[in-house]
Coordinates of C-alpha atoms in Angstrom, one line a residue:
M31 CA 147.7 45.7 236.9
S32 CA 145.5 43.3 234.4
F33 CA 145.9 44.0 230.8
A34 CA 144.9 42.7 227.3
F35 CA 146.4 43.0 223.8
V36 CA 144.3 43.1 221.0
F37 CA 145.2 43.2 217.3
P38 CA 143.9 45.0 214.1
G39 CA 142.4 43.8 211.3
Q40 CA 142.1 45.1 207.7
G41 CA 142.1 49.2 207.2
S42 CA 145.2 49.7 209.3
Q43 CA 147.9 48.9 206.7
A44 CA 150.3 51.2 205.1
V45 CA 153.5 51.2 203.2
G46 CA 156.4 51.5 205.3
M47 CA 154.5 50.2 208.3
L48 CA 157.3 48.3 210.0
D49 CA 160.0 51.0 209.2
A50 CA 160.4 52.8 212.5
W51 CA 161.7 49.3 214.2
G52 CA 164.9 49.4 211.9
D53 CA 166.9 46.1 211.7
H54 CA 165.1 45.0 214.7
P55 CA 166.0 41.4 214.9
V56 CA 162.9 40.2 216.2
V57 CA 161.1 41.9 213.3
A58 CA 163.3 40.9 210.8
E59 CA 163.1 37.4 211.9
T60 CA 159.2 37.5 211.7
L61 CA 159.5 38.9 208.1
K62 CA 161.6 36.4 207.0
E63 CA 159.5 33.7 208.6
A64 CA 156.3 34.8 206.8
S65 CA 158.3 35.3 203.6
D66 CA 159.3 31.5 203.5
A67 CA 155.6 30.3 204.5
L68 CA 154.1 32.3 201.8
G69 CA 157.3 32.3 199.0
E70 CA 157.3 35.8 198.7
D71 CA 159.3 39.1 199.9
V72 CA 156.8 40.2 202.5
A73 CA 159.2 42.9 203.6
K74 CA 159.7 44.3 200.7
L75 CA 156.1 44.3 200.0
I76 CA 155.5 46.3 203.2
H77 CA 158.3 48.7 202.7
E78 CA 158.2 49.6 198.9
G79 CA 154.1 49.0 198.7
P80 CA 152.9 50.4 196.3
K81 CA 149.7 51.5 198.2
E82 CA 147.3 49.7 195.6
A83 CA 149.2 46.7 196.2
L84 CA 149.1 46.9 200.1
A85 CA 145.5 47.5 199.7
L86 CA 144.4 44.2 197.7
T87 CA 142.5 41.9 200.2
T88 CA 145.0 38.9 199.4
N89 CA 148.2 41.2 200.5
T90 CA 146.3 43.1 203.3
Q91 CA 145.4 40.1 205.5
P92 CA 148.9 38.5 205.4
V93 CA 150.8 42.0 205.8
M94 CA 148.5 42.9 209.1
L95 CA 149.0 39.3 210.3
V96 CA 153.0 40.2 210.4
A97 CA 152.9 43.5 211.1
G98 CA 150.7 42.7 214.6
V99 CA 152.6 39.3 215.2
A100 CA 156.1 41.1 215.0
A101 CA 154.6 44.2 217.4
W102 CA 153.7 41.0 220.0
R103 CA 157.1 39.7 219.9
V104 CA 159.2 42.7 220.3
W105 CA 157.1 43.0 223.3
R106 CA 157.8 39.6 225.0
A107 CA 161.4 39.8 223.6
A108 CA 161.7 43.1 225.8
G109 CA 160.6 41.1 228.6
G110 CA 157.0 42.2 228.0
A111 CA 154.5 40.1 230.4
L112 CA 151.8 38.2 229.2
P113 CA 148.4 39.6 228.9
A114 CA 145.3 38.0 230.7
A115 CA 143.7 37.8 227.7
V116 CA 144.2 38.7 223.9
A117 CA 141.5 39.4 220.9
G118 CA 141.6 40.7 217.5
H119 CA 139.2 42.9 215.0
S120 CA 138.1 40.4 212.2
L121 CA 141.4 39.3 210.5
G122 CA 143.0 40.6 213.8
E123 CA 141.9 37.3 215.4
Y124 CA 144.5 35.1 213.5
S125 CA 147.0 37.4 215.1
A126 CA 145.7 36.8 219.0
L127 CA 145.6 32.9 217.9
V128 CA 149.3 33.1 217.0
A129 CA 150.0 35.4 220.1
S130 CA 148.4 32.6 222.2
G131 CA 150.1 29.8 220.6
V132 CA 147.1 28.3 218.8
L133 CA 148.7 29.1 215.3
T134 CA 152.2 29.4 214.5
L135 CA 152.9 32.3 211.9
A136 CA 154.2 29.9 209.4
Q137 CA 150.7 28.2 209.6
A138 CA 148.5 31.4 209.9
A139 CA 150.2 33.4 206.9
P140 CA 149.2 31.2 204.1
L141 CA 145.9 30.4 206.1
V142 CA 145.4 34.2 205.9
R143 CA 146.1 34.5 202.1
F144 CA 143.8 31.9 201.7
R145 CA 140.9 33.2 203.6
A146 CA 141.5 36.4 201.6
Q147 CA 141.7 34.9 198.3
A148 CA 138.3 32.8 199.1
M149 CA 136.8 35.6 200.3
Q150 CA 137.7 38.0 197.2
D151 CA 136.6 34.8 194.8
A152 CA 133.1 34.7 196.6
V153 CA 131.9 37.9 195.4
P154 CA 132.9 39.6 191.8
V155 CA 134.6 42.8 192.4
G156 CA 132.1 45.6 192.3
T157 CA 128.9 43.9 193.0
G158 CA 129.6 44.0 197.1
A159 CA 129.7 47.1 199.5
M160 CA 130.2 48.0 203.0
A161 CA 130.1 51.0 204.7
A162 CA 130.2 52.8 207.8
I163 CA 127.1 54.2 209.5
L164 CA 128.0 57.2 212.3
G165 CA 126.1 58.8 214.7
M166 CA 123.3 55.9 215.2
A167 CA 122.7 53.1 217.6
A168 CA 123.4 49.9 216.4
D169 CA 119.7 48.5 216.7
K170 CA 118.5 51.4 214.5
V171 CA 121.1 50.2 212.0
R172 CA 120.1 46.8 211.9
E173 CA 116.3 47.9 211.4
G174 CA 117.2 50.5 208.8
C175 CA 119.1 47.8 206.9
A176 CA 116.0 45.2 207.2
E177 CA 113.9 48.5 206.0
A178 CA 116.2 48.7 202.9
Q179 CA 116.3 45.2 202.1
A180 CA 112.2 45.0 202.3
T181 CA 112.3 47.7 199.5
F182 CA 113.7 44.6 197.1
P183 CA 111.5 41.8 195.6
A184 CA 112.3 38.4 197.4
G185 CA 114.5 36.2 195.8
S186 CA 116.5 39.3 194.5
G187 CA 119.5 38.4 195.5
E188 CA 120.3 41.9 197.2
V189 CA 121.2 41.9 200.9
V190 CA 122.4 44.0 203.6
E191 CA 123.3 43.7 207.3
A192 CA 125.1 45.0 209.9
V193 CA 128.6 43.3 210.2
N194 CA 131.0 45.2 212.4
F195 CA 129.8 46.9 215.7
N196 CA 132.8 48.8 216.2
D197 CA 131.9 51.2 218.9
P198 CA 128.3 52.5 220.2
A199 CA 128.0 55.0 217.6
Q200 CA 129.7 53.4 214.6
T201 CA 128.2 50.3 212.7
V202 CA 129.5 48.9 209.8
I203 CA 127.2 47.5 207.2
A204 CA 127.9 45.1 204.2
G205 CA 126.4 43.4 201.3
S206 CA 125.0 43.6 197.8
K207 CA 126.0 47.0 196.1
A208 CA 122.4 48.3 195.4
A209 CA 120.9 47.3 198.8
V210 CA 124.0 48.7 200.7
E211 CA 123.2 52.1 198.6
K212 CA 119.5 51.8 199.5
A213 CA 120.3 51.4 203.3
C214 CA 122.9 54.1 203.3
E215 CA 119.7 56.5 202.0
V216 CA 117.3 55.0 204.5
L217 CA 119.7 55.2 207.4
K218 CA 120.7 58.9 206.8
A219 CA 116.8 59.7 206.5
N220 CA 116.2 58.0 209.7
G221 CA 118.7 60.3 211.5
A222 CA 122.2 58.8 210.9
K223 CA 125.0 61.3 210.9
R224 CA 127.2 60.3 208.1
A225 CA 127.0 56.9 205.7
L226 CA 130.5 56.9 204.4
P227 CA 131.2 54.1 201.7
L228 CA 134.5 51.9 202.4
P229 CA 137.2 51.4 200.2
V230 CA 137.3 47.5 200.1
S231 CA 136.9 44.9 197.4
A232 CA 134.2 42.3 199.2
P233 CA 131.4 42.6 201.8
F234 CA 133.1 41.1 204.7
H235 CA 131.2 39.5 207.6
S236 CA 128.1 39.2 205.8
S237 CA 126.3 36.3 204.7
L238 CA 127.4 36.6 201.1
M239 CA 130.8 35.4 202.1
K240 CA 129.0 32.0 203.3
P241 CA 130.6 30.4 200.1
A242 CA 134.2 31.5 201.2
A243 CA 133.5 30.3 204.6
E244 CA 133.0 27.1 203.2
R245 CA 136.2 26.7 201.7
L246 CA 138.0 28.1 204.9
K247 CA 136.2 25.3 206.9
E248 CA 137.8 22.7 204.7
K249 CA 141.3 24.3 205.3
L250 CA 140.6 24.8 209.1
A251 CA 140.0 21.1 209.4
A252 CA 143.4 20.2 207.9
T253 CA 145.2 22.8 210.1
V254 CA 146.5 21.6 213.3
L255 CA 145.8 23.8 216.3
A256 CA 147.5 23.6 219.6
A257 CA 145.8 24.4 222.8
P258 CA 145.8 28.4 223.9
Q259 CA 148.1 29.8 226.1
I260 CA 146.4 32.8 226.8
P261 CA 142.6 33.4 226.5
V262 CA 141.3 34.3 223.0
F263 CA 137.9 36.1 223.0
N264 CA 136.5 35.6 219.5
N265 CA 134.7 37.9 217.6
I266 CA 131.7 35.4 216.8
D267 CA 130.2 34.4 220.3
V268 CA 132.6 36.7 222.4
A269 CA 133.7 33.7 223.7
V270 CA 136.8 31.8 225.2
E271 CA 137.4 28.4 223.5
T272 CA 140.0 25.8 224.4
D273 CA 138.7 22.9 222.2
P274 CA 140.3 23.1 218.7
D275 CA 137.3 22.0 216.7
R276 CA 135.2 24.9 218.5
I277 CA 138.0 27.1 217.9
R278 CA 137.9 26.2 214.2
D279 CA 134.4 26.6 214.2
A280 CA 134.3 29.9 215.6
L281 CA 137.0 31.0 212.6
Y282 CA 134.5 29.2 209.9
R283 CA 131.4 31.2 211.5
Q284 CA 133.2 34.6 211.6
A285 CA 133.9 35.0 208.0
F286 CA 130.3 35.4 207.4
G287 CA 129.1 36.6 210.7
P288 CA 129.5 39.8 212.5
V289 CA 132.4 41.4 214.5
R290 CA 131.1 41.7 217.9
W291 CA 133.6 44.3 219.0
V292 CA 131.5 46.4 221.4
E293 CA 130.6 43.2 223.2
S294 CA 134.3 42.0 222.9
V295 CA 135.7 45.1 225.1
Q296 CA 133.1 44.8 227.6
A297 CA 133.9 41.3 227.9
L298 CA 137.5 42.0 228.7
K299 CA 136.5 44.6 231.1
A300 CA 133.8 42.0 232.8
R301 CA 137.1 39.9 233.2
G302 CA 139.0 42.7 235.5
I303 CA 141.2 43.9 232.7
A304 CA 141.8 47.6 233.3
T305 CA 144.0 48.1 230.2
V306 CA 143.8 47.1 226.7
V307 CA 146.7 47.8 224.1
E308 CA 146.4 47.6 220.5
C309 CA 149.7 45.9 218.9
G310 CA 150.2 46.6 215.3
P311 CA 150.1 49.5 213.0
G312 CA 147.9 52.6 213.7
K313 CA 145.5 53.2 216.8
V314 CA 141.9 52.7 215.6
L315 CA 141.2 50.1 218.0
A316 CA 142.6 51.9 220.8
G317 CA 140.2 54.8 219.9
M318 CA 137.4 52.5 219.7
V319 CA 138.2 51.2 223.5
K320 CA 137.8 54.6 224.6
R321 CA 134.4 55.2 222.8
I322 CA 133.2 51.9 224.2
D323 CA 134.1 52.3 227.7
A324 CA 135.8 55.5 228.9
D325 CA 137.1 54.0 232.2
L326 CA 139.3 51.6 230.2
A327 CA 142.7 52.4 229.8
S328 CA 143.9 52.2 226.1
A329 CA 147.3 52.4 224.2
A330 CA 148.5 51.2 220.9
L331 CA 152.0 49.5 220.2
Y332 CA 153.7 49.6 217.0
D333 CA 157.0 51.0 217.1
P334 CA 160.2 51.7 219.5
A335 CA 158.3 54.9 220.9
T336 CA 155.4 53.2 221.4
L337 CA 156.7 50.0 223.3
A338 CA 158.4 52.2 225.6
E339 CA 155.0 54.0 226.5
V340 CA 153.4 50.5 227.0
Q341 CA 156.4 49.5 229.3
A342 CA 155.7 52.6 231.5
L343 CA 151.9 52.1 231.5
L344 CA 152.4 48.6 232.5
A345 CA 155.3 49.2 235.0

């Protein structure tokens, strides 16, 4: 059976999210590797939190990377086969690149922390915002964002854009706080079922992240990338790249460009993939996969019980 592994991004973190693995040696080794690379005790941060500490972007990005890579390594250590392709949602693309062998975990952990800090620095806390728009087609969300932005004078600096295309009825918007609030009003008036403000500290994947992306670009230029051992579908182009410079460029543009998740899942199916396994904490992506295409089988792998389920599903 042809299957793909996908890796979650920010939002799926939880205190104790690796506790179910117990003292699994592969998980322990993964935590040690990340701790050494970051110069801090990542295991303690994940196990004890507090929740507020895990929610800080500079912590969320490294811990989600580590949790996804840990589950991946457990799968492989248990004799799990290589998937036909991998992908990751936003930050999860870095986990996918580690799984594919493009980056080592020791490279990726400091890189995603740098990315997180650059994103946080790009827009002062409280001046940016994101919201999930539910029950409205993506093209209508785009139109509503343009309508909202047009209510502000040119040159005002107010920006709102559709940035995460998560499933056919869920699109996330991001930008400056006033513009996002205005867009929520417009979109609800235009028929969206709900417009939910998201508890995030920056307007990720919007054009306001361009300064962060420029800093990330320099960091990526100094990072040695290996050839992928598994095809990785990137977020920004929904494309599989093998050239290191093109992989770097896609990661650079991903920081201030949209996450095209609906198209990514459709691309996996077009490649002949029948089952998509979410690798890492939670079941957010597994749920999105079913809403994008009910014909695809989906599962989540995040503890010993779900490992057994995925092994049985793919046997």
